[in-house]
Each structure stands twice: as C-alpha cells, then as structure tokens.
Short mmCIF file of N, CA and C in Angstrom, two decimals:
data_model
loop_
_atom_site.label_atom_id
_atom_site.label_comp_id
_atom_site.label_asym_id
_atom_site.label_seq_id
_atom_site.Cartn_x
_atom_site.Cartn_y
_atom_site.Cartn_z
N UNK A 1 20.77 -10.65 -9.70
CA UNK A 1 19.77 -11.63 -9.32
C UNK A 1 18.96 -11.08 -8.14
N UNK A 2 17.64 -11.14 -8.24
CA UNK A 2 16.81 -10.66 -7.12
C UNK A 2 17.06 -11.49 -5.86
N UNK A 3 16.81 -10.91 -4.72
CA UNK A 3 16.98 -11.65 -3.46
C UNK A 3 16.07 -12.89 -3.44
N UNK A 4 16.52 -13.92 -2.75
CA UNK A 4 15.76 -15.17 -2.65
C UNK A 4 14.38 -14.97 -2.03
N UNK A 5 14.24 -13.95 -1.19
CA UNK A 5 12.99 -13.70 -0.48
C UNK A 5 11.94 -13.02 -1.35
N UNK A 6 12.32 -12.56 -2.55
CA UNK A 6 11.41 -11.78 -3.38
C UNK A 6 10.12 -12.53 -3.73
N UNK A 7 10.17 -13.76 -4.22
CA UNK A 7 8.91 -14.44 -4.57
C UNK A 7 7.94 -14.55 -3.39
N UNK A 8 8.47 -14.87 -2.21
CA UNK A 8 7.61 -14.98 -1.03
C UNK A 8 7.01 -13.63 -0.66
N UNK A 9 7.80 -12.59 -0.71
CA UNK A 9 7.33 -11.26 -0.36
C UNK A 9 6.27 -10.78 -1.35
N UNK A 10 6.48 -11.03 -2.63
CA UNK A 10 5.49 -10.64 -3.64
C UNK A 10 4.19 -11.42 -3.45
N UNK A 11 4.29 -12.69 -3.11
CA UNK A 11 3.10 -13.50 -2.86
C UNK A 11 2.33 -12.97 -1.65
N UNK A 12 3.06 -12.59 -0.61
CA UNK A 12 2.40 -12.02 0.58
C UNK A 12 1.73 -10.69 0.25
N UNK A 13 2.38 -9.87 -0.56
CA UNK A 13 1.79 -8.59 -0.96
C UNK A 13 0.52 -8.80 -1.79
N UNK A 14 0.55 -9.77 -2.68
CA UNK A 14 -0.64 -10.07 -3.48
C UNK A 14 -1.77 -10.57 -2.57
N UNK A 15 -1.43 -11.39 -1.61
CA UNK A 15 -2.42 -11.95 -0.70
C UNK A 15 -3.06 -10.88 0.19
N UNK A 16 -2.24 -10.03 0.80
CA UNK A 16 -2.81 -9.01 1.68
C UNK A 16 -3.65 -8.02 0.89
N UNK A 17 -3.21 -7.68 -0.32
CA UNK A 17 -4.00 -6.78 -1.14
C UNK A 17 -5.36 -7.40 -1.48
N UNK A 18 -5.35 -8.67 -1.82
CA UNK A 18 -6.60 -9.36 -2.15
C UNK A 18 -7.53 -9.42 -0.95
N UNK A 19 -6.98 -9.72 0.21
CA UNK A 19 -7.79 -9.78 1.43
C UNK A 19 -8.42 -8.42 1.75
N UNK A 20 -7.63 -7.38 1.67
CA UNK A 20 -8.15 -6.03 1.95
C UNK A 20 -9.20 -5.66 0.91
N UNK A 21 -8.90 -5.92 -0.35
CA UNK A 21 -9.84 -5.59 -1.42
C UNK A 21 -11.16 -6.32 -1.24
N UNK A 22 -11.09 -7.59 -0.87
CA UNK A 22 -12.32 -8.36 -0.66
C UNK A 22 -13.14 -7.77 0.49
N UNK A 23 -12.48 -7.42 1.58
CA UNK A 23 -13.19 -6.83 2.72
C UNK A 23 -13.83 -5.49 2.33
N UNK A 24 -13.08 -4.64 1.66
CA UNK A 24 -13.63 -3.34 1.28
C UNK A 24 -14.72 -3.48 0.22
N UNK A 25 -14.54 -4.38 -0.71
CA UNK A 25 -15.57 -4.59 -1.73
C UNK A 25 -16.88 -5.06 -1.10
N UNK A 26 -16.78 -5.82 -0.03
CA UNK A 26 -17.99 -6.34 0.63
C UNK A 26 -18.82 -5.24 1.27
N UNK A 27 -18.24 -4.06 1.49
CA UNK A 27 -18.95 -2.94 2.09
C UNK A 27 -18.99 -1.73 1.15
N UNK A 28 -18.72 -1.95 -0.12
CA UNK A 28 -18.65 -0.84 -1.08
C UNK A 28 -19.96 -0.07 -1.17
N UNK A 29 -21.07 -0.73 -0.95
CA UNK A 29 -22.36 -0.05 -0.98
C UNK A 29 -22.57 0.92 0.17
N UNK A 30 -21.71 0.86 1.15
CA UNK A 30 -21.79 1.71 2.33
C UNK A 30 -20.44 2.38 2.57
N UNK A 31 -19.82 2.85 1.47
CA UNK A 31 -18.44 3.31 1.52
C UNK A 31 -18.21 4.51 2.44
N UNK A 32 -19.23 5.26 2.76
CA UNK A 32 -19.06 6.44 3.61
C UNK A 32 -19.26 6.15 5.10
N UNK A 33 -19.57 4.90 5.45
CA UNK A 33 -19.77 4.54 6.85
C UNK A 33 -18.46 4.70 7.61
N UNK A 34 -18.55 5.26 8.81
CA UNK A 34 -17.40 5.44 9.69
C UNK A 34 -17.70 4.78 11.03
N UNK A 35 -16.71 4.19 11.66
CA UNK A 35 -16.94 3.59 12.97
C UNK A 35 -17.32 4.62 14.03
N UNK A 36 -16.85 5.84 13.85
CA UNK A 36 -17.16 6.94 14.76
C UNK A 36 -16.85 8.25 14.03
N UNK A 37 -17.45 9.35 14.44
CA UNK A 37 -17.14 10.63 13.80
C UNK A 37 -15.64 10.91 13.83
N UNK A 38 -15.14 11.37 12.71
CA UNK A 38 -13.72 11.69 12.61
C UNK A 38 -12.82 10.52 12.24
N UNK A 39 -13.36 9.29 12.26
CA UNK A 39 -12.55 8.13 11.87
C UNK A 39 -12.73 7.88 10.37
N UNK A 40 -11.81 7.12 9.82
CA UNK A 40 -11.81 6.88 8.37
C UNK A 40 -12.99 6.01 7.94
N UNK A 41 -13.62 6.41 6.84
CA UNK A 41 -14.67 5.59 6.23
C UNK A 41 -14.00 4.51 5.37
N UNK A 42 -14.82 3.57 4.93
CA UNK A 42 -14.29 2.52 4.04
C UNK A 42 -13.74 3.13 2.75
N UNK A 43 -14.45 4.11 2.20
CA UNK A 43 -13.98 4.77 0.99
C UNK A 43 -12.69 5.53 1.20
N UNK A 44 -12.55 6.14 2.37
CA UNK A 44 -11.33 6.87 2.69
C UNK A 44 -10.15 5.90 2.75
N UNK A 45 -10.37 4.76 3.37
CA UNK A 45 -9.30 3.75 3.46
C UNK A 45 -8.85 3.33 2.07
N UNK A 46 -9.80 3.06 1.18
CA UNK A 46 -9.46 2.66 -0.19
C UNK A 46 -8.70 3.77 -0.91
N UNK A 47 -9.14 5.01 -0.76
CA UNK A 47 -8.45 6.13 -1.39
C UNK A 47 -7.04 6.29 -0.84
N UNK A 48 -6.90 6.13 0.46
CA UNK A 48 -5.59 6.22 1.10
C UNK A 48 -4.64 5.15 0.54
N UNK A 49 -5.13 3.92 0.46
CA UNK A 49 -4.28 2.82 -0.03
C UNK A 49 -3.83 3.07 -1.47
N UNK A 50 -4.76 3.49 -2.30
CA UNK A 50 -4.44 3.74 -3.70
C UNK A 50 -3.42 4.86 -3.86
N UNK A 51 -3.66 5.96 -3.17
CA UNK A 51 -2.78 7.11 -3.28
C UNK A 51 -1.40 6.82 -2.68
N UNK A 52 -1.38 6.14 -1.56
CA UNK A 52 -0.12 5.79 -0.91
C UNK A 52 0.74 4.91 -1.83
N UNK A 53 0.09 3.96 -2.48
CA UNK A 53 0.81 3.04 -3.37
C UNK A 53 1.49 3.80 -4.50
N UNK A 54 0.76 4.76 -5.06
CA UNK A 54 1.26 5.50 -6.22
C UNK A 54 2.28 6.57 -5.81
N UNK A 55 1.93 7.38 -4.83
CA UNK A 55 2.77 8.53 -4.50
C UNK A 55 3.96 8.20 -3.63
N UNK A 56 3.87 7.12 -2.87
CA UNK A 56 4.96 6.76 -1.97
C UNK A 56 5.74 5.56 -2.50
N UNK A 57 5.09 4.41 -2.52
CA UNK A 57 5.82 3.17 -2.81
C UNK A 57 6.31 3.09 -4.25
N UNK A 58 5.46 3.39 -5.22
CA UNK A 58 5.88 3.34 -6.63
C UNK A 58 7.00 4.34 -6.87
N UNK A 59 6.85 5.53 -6.34
CA UNK A 59 7.89 6.55 -6.54
C UNK A 59 9.22 6.10 -5.93
N UNK A 60 9.16 5.53 -4.73
CA UNK A 60 10.40 5.09 -4.09
C UNK A 60 11.08 3.98 -4.89
N UNK A 61 10.30 3.04 -5.36
CA UNK A 61 10.87 1.95 -6.15
C UNK A 61 11.47 2.48 -7.44
N UNK A 62 10.74 3.35 -8.15
CA UNK A 62 11.26 3.90 -9.40
C UNK A 62 12.55 4.70 -9.18
N UNK A 63 12.58 5.49 -8.13
CA UNK A 63 13.75 6.33 -7.91
C UNK A 63 14.96 5.53 -7.45
N UNK A 64 14.74 4.56 -6.58
CA UNK A 64 15.86 3.71 -6.15
C UNK A 64 16.36 2.88 -7.33
N UNK A 65 15.44 2.22 -8.02
CA UNK A 65 15.82 1.37 -9.15
C UNK A 65 16.46 2.17 -10.28
N UNK A 66 16.11 3.46 -10.37
CA UNK A 66 16.70 4.32 -11.39
C UNK A 66 18.10 4.79 -11.06
N UNK A 67 18.58 4.42 -9.88
CA UNK A 67 19.95 4.75 -9.51
C UNK A 67 20.16 6.16 -9.00
N UNK A 68 19.08 6.83 -8.62
CA UNK A 68 19.20 8.22 -8.15
C UNK A 68 19.88 8.36 -6.80
N UNK A 69 19.88 7.33 -6.00
CA UNK A 69 20.29 7.41 -4.60
C UNK A 69 19.49 8.51 -3.90
N UNK A 70 18.15 8.41 -4.00
CA UNK A 70 17.29 9.48 -3.49
C UNK A 70 17.22 9.53 -1.97
N UNK A 71 16.78 10.68 -1.49
CA UNK A 71 16.49 10.87 -0.07
C UNK A 71 14.99 11.04 0.07
N UNK A 72 14.41 10.39 1.09
CA UNK A 72 12.98 10.44 1.32
C UNK A 72 12.67 10.93 2.72
N UNK A 73 11.61 11.70 2.83
CA UNK A 73 11.05 12.08 4.12
C UNK A 73 9.91 11.13 4.42
N UNK A 74 9.35 11.27 5.60
CA UNK A 74 8.17 10.51 5.98
C UNK A 74 7.03 10.90 5.05
N UNK A 75 6.31 9.93 4.53
CA UNK A 75 5.17 10.19 3.64
C UNK A 75 3.88 9.99 4.41
N UNK A 76 2.97 10.92 4.25
CA UNK A 76 1.64 10.79 4.84
C UNK A 76 0.64 11.50 3.94
N UNK A 77 -0.49 10.84 3.73
CA UNK A 77 -1.58 11.49 3.02
C UNK A 77 -2.81 11.54 3.92
N UNK A 78 -2.60 11.44 5.21
CA UNK A 78 -3.70 11.41 6.18
C UNK A 78 -4.57 12.67 6.15
N UNK A 79 -4.03 13.80 5.80
CA UNK A 79 -4.79 15.04 5.79
C UNK A 79 -5.59 15.27 4.52
N UNK A 80 -5.51 14.35 3.58
CA UNK A 80 -6.20 14.51 2.30
C UNK A 80 -7.67 14.14 2.43
N UNK A 81 -8.47 14.67 1.52
CA UNK A 81 -9.89 14.36 1.48
C UNK A 81 -10.14 13.39 0.33
N UNK A 82 -10.46 12.16 0.66
CA UNK A 82 -10.74 11.14 -0.34
C UNK A 82 -12.24 10.90 -0.51
N UNK A 83 -13.06 11.78 0.06
CA UNK A 83 -14.50 11.55 0.06
C UNK A 83 -15.12 11.56 -1.33
N UNK A 84 -14.49 12.21 -2.29
CA UNK A 84 -15.04 12.26 -3.64
C UNK A 84 -14.68 11.06 -4.50
N UNK A 85 -13.90 10.15 -3.98
CA UNK A 85 -13.46 8.99 -4.75
C UNK A 85 -14.38 7.81 -4.51
N UNK A 86 -14.63 7.05 -5.56
CA UNK A 86 -15.39 5.82 -5.40
C UNK A 86 -14.51 4.73 -4.84
N UNK A 87 -15.03 3.98 -3.90
CA UNK A 87 -14.26 2.91 -3.26
C UNK A 87 -13.74 1.92 -4.29
N UNK A 88 -14.60 1.45 -5.16
CA UNK A 88 -14.17 0.44 -6.15
C UNK A 88 -13.17 1.02 -7.14
N UNK A 89 -13.33 2.29 -7.50
CA UNK A 89 -12.35 2.94 -8.38
C UNK A 89 -10.98 3.00 -7.70
N UNK A 90 -10.99 3.33 -6.43
CA UNK A 90 -9.73 3.38 -5.67
C UNK A 90 -9.09 2.00 -5.58
N UNK A 91 -9.91 0.97 -5.34
CA UNK A 91 -9.36 -0.39 -5.27
C UNK A 91 -8.75 -0.80 -6.60
N UNK A 92 -9.40 -0.44 -7.71
CA UNK A 92 -8.87 -0.78 -9.02
C UNK A 92 -7.55 -0.06 -9.28
N UNK A 93 -7.50 1.22 -8.90
CA UNK A 93 -6.25 1.97 -9.08
C UNK A 93 -5.13 1.38 -8.23
N UNK A 94 -5.47 0.97 -7.00
CA UNK A 94 -4.49 0.34 -6.12
C UNK A 94 -3.97 -0.95 -6.76
N UNK A 95 -4.88 -1.75 -7.27
CA UNK A 95 -4.47 -3.00 -7.92
C UNK A 95 -3.60 -2.72 -9.15
N UNK A 96 -4.00 -1.76 -9.96
CA UNK A 96 -3.22 -1.42 -11.16
C UNK A 96 -1.82 -0.94 -10.80
N UNK A 97 -1.72 -0.12 -9.77
CA UNK A 97 -0.41 0.39 -9.37
C UNK A 97 0.46 -0.73 -8.82
N UNK A 98 -0.13 -1.60 -8.03
CA UNK A 98 0.66 -2.71 -7.48
C UNK A 98 1.15 -3.62 -8.60
N UNK A 99 0.30 -3.87 -9.58
CA UNK A 99 0.73 -4.70 -10.72
C UNK A 99 1.85 -4.01 -11.49
N UNK A 100 1.78 -2.70 -11.60
CA UNK A 100 2.86 -1.95 -12.26
C UNK A 100 4.17 -2.11 -11.47
N UNK A 101 4.07 -2.05 -10.15
CA UNK A 101 5.26 -2.25 -9.30
C UNK A 101 5.83 -3.65 -9.53
N UNK A 102 4.98 -4.66 -9.50
CA UNK A 102 5.46 -6.02 -9.71
C UNK A 102 6.12 -6.16 -11.08
N UNK A 103 5.52 -5.56 -12.10
CA UNK A 103 6.10 -5.62 -13.44
C UNK A 103 7.47 -4.96 -13.50
N UNK A 104 7.60 -3.83 -12.85
CA UNK A 104 8.90 -3.14 -12.83
C UNK A 104 9.95 -4.01 -12.14
N UNK A 105 9.57 -4.62 -11.03
CA UNK A 105 10.52 -5.44 -10.29
C UNK A 105 10.99 -6.64 -11.10
N UNK A 106 10.08 -7.24 -11.83
CA UNK A 106 10.44 -8.42 -12.62
C UNK A 106 11.37 -8.07 -13.78
N UNK A 107 11.36 -6.82 -14.20
CA UNK A 107 12.17 -6.40 -15.34
C UNK A 107 13.46 -5.69 -14.95
N UNK A 108 13.75 -5.66 -13.67
CA UNK A 108 14.96 -4.96 -13.23
C UNK A 108 16.23 -5.74 -13.57
N UNK A 109 17.27 -5.02 -13.92
CA UNK A 109 18.56 -5.69 -14.08
C UNK A 109 19.07 -6.13 -12.72
N UNK A 110 19.92 -7.12 -12.73
CA UNK A 110 20.48 -7.66 -11.49
C UNK A 110 21.12 -6.57 -10.62
N UNK A 111 21.76 -5.61 -11.25
CA UNK A 111 22.47 -4.56 -10.51
C UNK A 111 21.53 -3.67 -9.70
N UNK A 112 20.28 -3.58 -10.07
CA UNK A 112 19.34 -2.70 -9.38
C UNK A 112 19.05 -3.15 -7.95
N UNK A 113 19.19 -4.43 -7.69
CA UNK A 113 18.85 -4.95 -6.36
C UNK A 113 19.81 -4.50 -5.28
N UNK A 114 20.96 -3.98 -5.66
CA UNK A 114 21.92 -3.48 -4.66
C UNK A 114 21.84 -1.96 -4.50
N UNK A 115 20.99 -1.29 -5.27
CA UNK A 115 20.86 0.16 -5.18
C UNK A 115 20.11 0.54 -3.91
N UNK A 116 20.35 1.76 -3.45
CA UNK A 116 19.72 2.22 -2.22
C UNK A 116 19.25 3.66 -2.35
N UNK A 117 18.43 4.02 -1.40
CA UNK A 117 18.04 5.39 -1.15
C UNK A 117 18.26 5.63 0.32
N UNK A 118 17.96 6.82 0.77
CA UNK A 118 18.09 7.15 2.18
C UNK A 118 16.76 7.72 2.67
N UNK A 119 16.31 7.19 3.78
CA UNK A 119 15.08 7.68 4.40
C UNK A 119 15.46 8.44 5.66
N UNK A 120 14.82 9.58 5.84
CA UNK A 120 15.15 10.44 6.98
C UNK A 120 15.09 9.70 8.31
N UNK A 121 14.08 8.82 8.47
CA UNK A 121 13.91 8.10 9.75
C UNK A 121 14.58 6.74 9.77
N UNK A 122 14.66 6.07 8.64
CA UNK A 122 15.12 4.67 8.60
C UNK A 122 16.54 4.49 8.10
N UNK A 123 17.14 5.56 7.60
CA UNK A 123 18.49 5.43 7.06
C UNK A 123 18.48 4.85 5.66
N UNK A 124 19.49 4.07 5.35
CA UNK A 124 19.62 3.49 4.01
C UNK A 124 18.52 2.45 3.79
N UNK A 125 17.84 2.54 2.63
CA UNK A 125 16.79 1.58 2.29
C UNK A 125 17.04 1.01 0.90
N UNK A 126 16.67 -0.25 0.76
CA UNK A 126 16.79 -0.97 -0.51
C UNK A 126 15.39 -1.18 -1.09
N UNK A 127 15.33 -1.74 -2.26
CA UNK A 127 14.05 -2.10 -2.86
C UNK A 127 13.30 -3.10 -1.98
N UNK A 128 14.03 -4.04 -1.42
CA UNK A 128 13.39 -5.02 -0.53
C UNK A 128 12.83 -4.34 0.72
N UNK A 129 13.49 -3.32 1.21
CA UNK A 129 12.98 -2.57 2.36
C UNK A 129 11.66 -1.88 2.00
N UNK A 130 11.58 -1.32 0.80
CA UNK A 130 10.35 -0.68 0.36
C UNK A 130 9.23 -1.72 0.28
N UNK A 131 9.52 -2.88 -0.27
CA UNK A 131 8.51 -3.94 -0.36
C UNK A 131 8.07 -4.39 1.03
N UNK A 132 9.00 -4.49 1.95
CA UNK A 132 8.65 -4.86 3.31
C UNK A 132 7.76 -3.80 3.96
N UNK A 133 8.05 -2.53 3.68
CA UNK A 133 7.20 -1.44 4.18
C UNK A 133 5.79 -1.53 3.60
N UNK A 134 5.71 -1.90 2.33
CA UNK A 134 4.39 -2.08 1.70
C UNK A 134 3.62 -3.18 2.43
N UNK A 135 4.28 -4.28 2.74
CA UNK A 135 3.62 -5.38 3.42
C UNK A 135 3.17 -4.97 4.82
N UNK A 136 4.01 -4.26 5.53
CA UNK A 136 3.65 -3.79 6.87
C UNK A 136 2.45 -2.84 6.81
N UNK A 137 2.44 -1.98 5.80
CA UNK A 137 1.32 -1.05 5.60
C UNK A 137 0.04 -1.83 5.31
N UNK A 138 0.12 -2.80 4.42
CA UNK A 138 -1.03 -3.66 4.13
C UNK A 138 -1.53 -4.34 5.40
N UNK A 139 -0.62 -4.92 6.15
CA UNK A 139 -1.01 -5.69 7.33
C UNK A 139 -1.68 -4.79 8.37
N UNK A 140 -1.15 -3.59 8.53
CA UNK A 140 -1.76 -2.64 9.46
C UNK A 140 -3.21 -2.35 9.06
N UNK A 141 -3.44 -2.13 7.77
CA UNK A 141 -4.80 -1.83 7.32
C UNK A 141 -5.69 -3.08 7.33
N UNK A 142 -5.13 -4.23 7.05
CA UNK A 142 -5.91 -5.46 7.12
C UNK A 142 -6.38 -5.71 8.55
N UNK A 143 -5.48 -5.59 9.50
CA UNK A 143 -5.85 -5.77 10.91
C UNK A 143 -6.88 -4.73 11.34
N UNK A 144 -6.68 -3.49 10.92
CA UNK A 144 -7.62 -2.43 11.26
C UNK A 144 -9.01 -2.67 10.68
N UNK A 145 -9.05 -3.10 9.43
CA UNK A 145 -10.34 -3.39 8.79
C UNK A 145 -11.07 -4.53 9.49
N UNK A 146 -10.34 -5.56 9.82
CA UNK A 146 -10.97 -6.69 10.53
C UNK A 146 -11.58 -6.22 11.85
N UNK A 147 -10.88 -5.35 12.54
CA UNK A 147 -11.37 -4.82 13.80
C UNK A 147 -12.62 -3.95 13.58
N UNK A 148 -12.55 -3.08 12.59
CA UNK A 148 -13.69 -2.21 12.28
C UNK A 148 -14.91 -3.04 11.90
N UNK A 149 -14.71 -4.07 11.11
CA UNK A 149 -15.83 -4.88 10.63
C UNK A 149 -16.50 -5.68 11.74
N UNK A 150 -15.79 -5.89 12.82
CA UNK A 150 -16.42 -6.56 13.97
C UNK A 150 -17.56 -5.72 14.53
N UNK A 151 -17.43 -4.40 14.42
CA UNK A 151 -18.44 -3.47 14.94
C UNK A 151 -19.35 -2.92 13.86
N UNK A 152 -19.12 -3.29 12.62
CA UNK A 152 -19.93 -2.78 11.52
C UNK A 152 -21.34 -3.36 11.62
N UNK A 153 -22.35 -2.51 11.72
CA UNK A 153 -23.71 -3.01 11.98
C UNK A 153 -24.32 -3.83 10.86
N UNK A 154 -23.86 -3.65 9.62
CA UNK A 154 -24.46 -4.37 8.50
C UNK A 154 -23.65 -5.58 8.08
N UNK A 155 -22.59 -5.85 8.80
CA UNK A 155 -21.70 -6.95 8.45
C UNK A 155 -22.20 -8.25 9.08
N UNK A 156 -22.20 -9.32 8.30
CA UNK A 156 -22.64 -10.64 8.82
C UNK A 156 -21.61 -11.23 9.74
#
C-alpha cells in the first residue's frame, strides 16, 4: 500500500509544475532573456527542468522501484547548453515525463514502497524521498522564477 502522504505529495507536484509552466509559458516569446549575463534564461530553466526530470528523478524512481538497491551520486546538469531547445517543447517534455512518473507510481506493487536506494550525500532514500526531492526542486525554481519575473521588463 502506498504511503498515506502520496496523494497530497502528487497533488503538490502537479500544482508546482503547473505554476512553473504557466509562468514560463507567459514569457515563451522571450525565452532567451536573462536577468543578467551568465544567468539562466527562461528557455534554459525549462530545458533544465525537463532534463532533470528525465535523467535524475525518473531514473531514480525506476531503479528503486525495480529493486536494484541502486547507489546515486549528486546529479547536476548545470553545465549543459539548453540554448537550442524550445521553451514550450521542454515544458511539454517535462509534463510528459512527470505524467510517466505518476503512472509508474500508481501501478507499483505494494512491496515497491519499502524499497530503497542509497545516495552518496543523503544516505538511504525511498521513493517518497525522491518525490519530496522533486517537490523541493520545483519549489526552488518556482520561487526563483517569481523573483526573476519581478525584474522582467516586459512582465505586467
């Protein structure tokens, strides 16, 4: 049986993703705008979110749920160049990957919820820990976007 907190956590993840997507979609026509030289553009943020979801969170969920008892290092895609990606394409891929994650979670056998992996920095992690990390990642970017948009010259 999934943990009692799962429905609330999934609802929060859906909400933060929608909020971020709405904010980024509102500036999609200016996806290369940066708050300052060297800072992330709107398009870069969308590419980062999409790639992070697929390469980090989906992989961790699949490997833990698959019973591998995997070990994970810190994941970062900060050094990647997302400038060639379309903001809306990245948002769609992020949404598709998150929906795939939700689908996998809903189809897990009861025994999968007690499986774990090991993270180099955090120690033993469960599927719920991965979901909580996803929410924290979303919240960090949501807060950052709200701050950036306060200074965005074309934002109402």
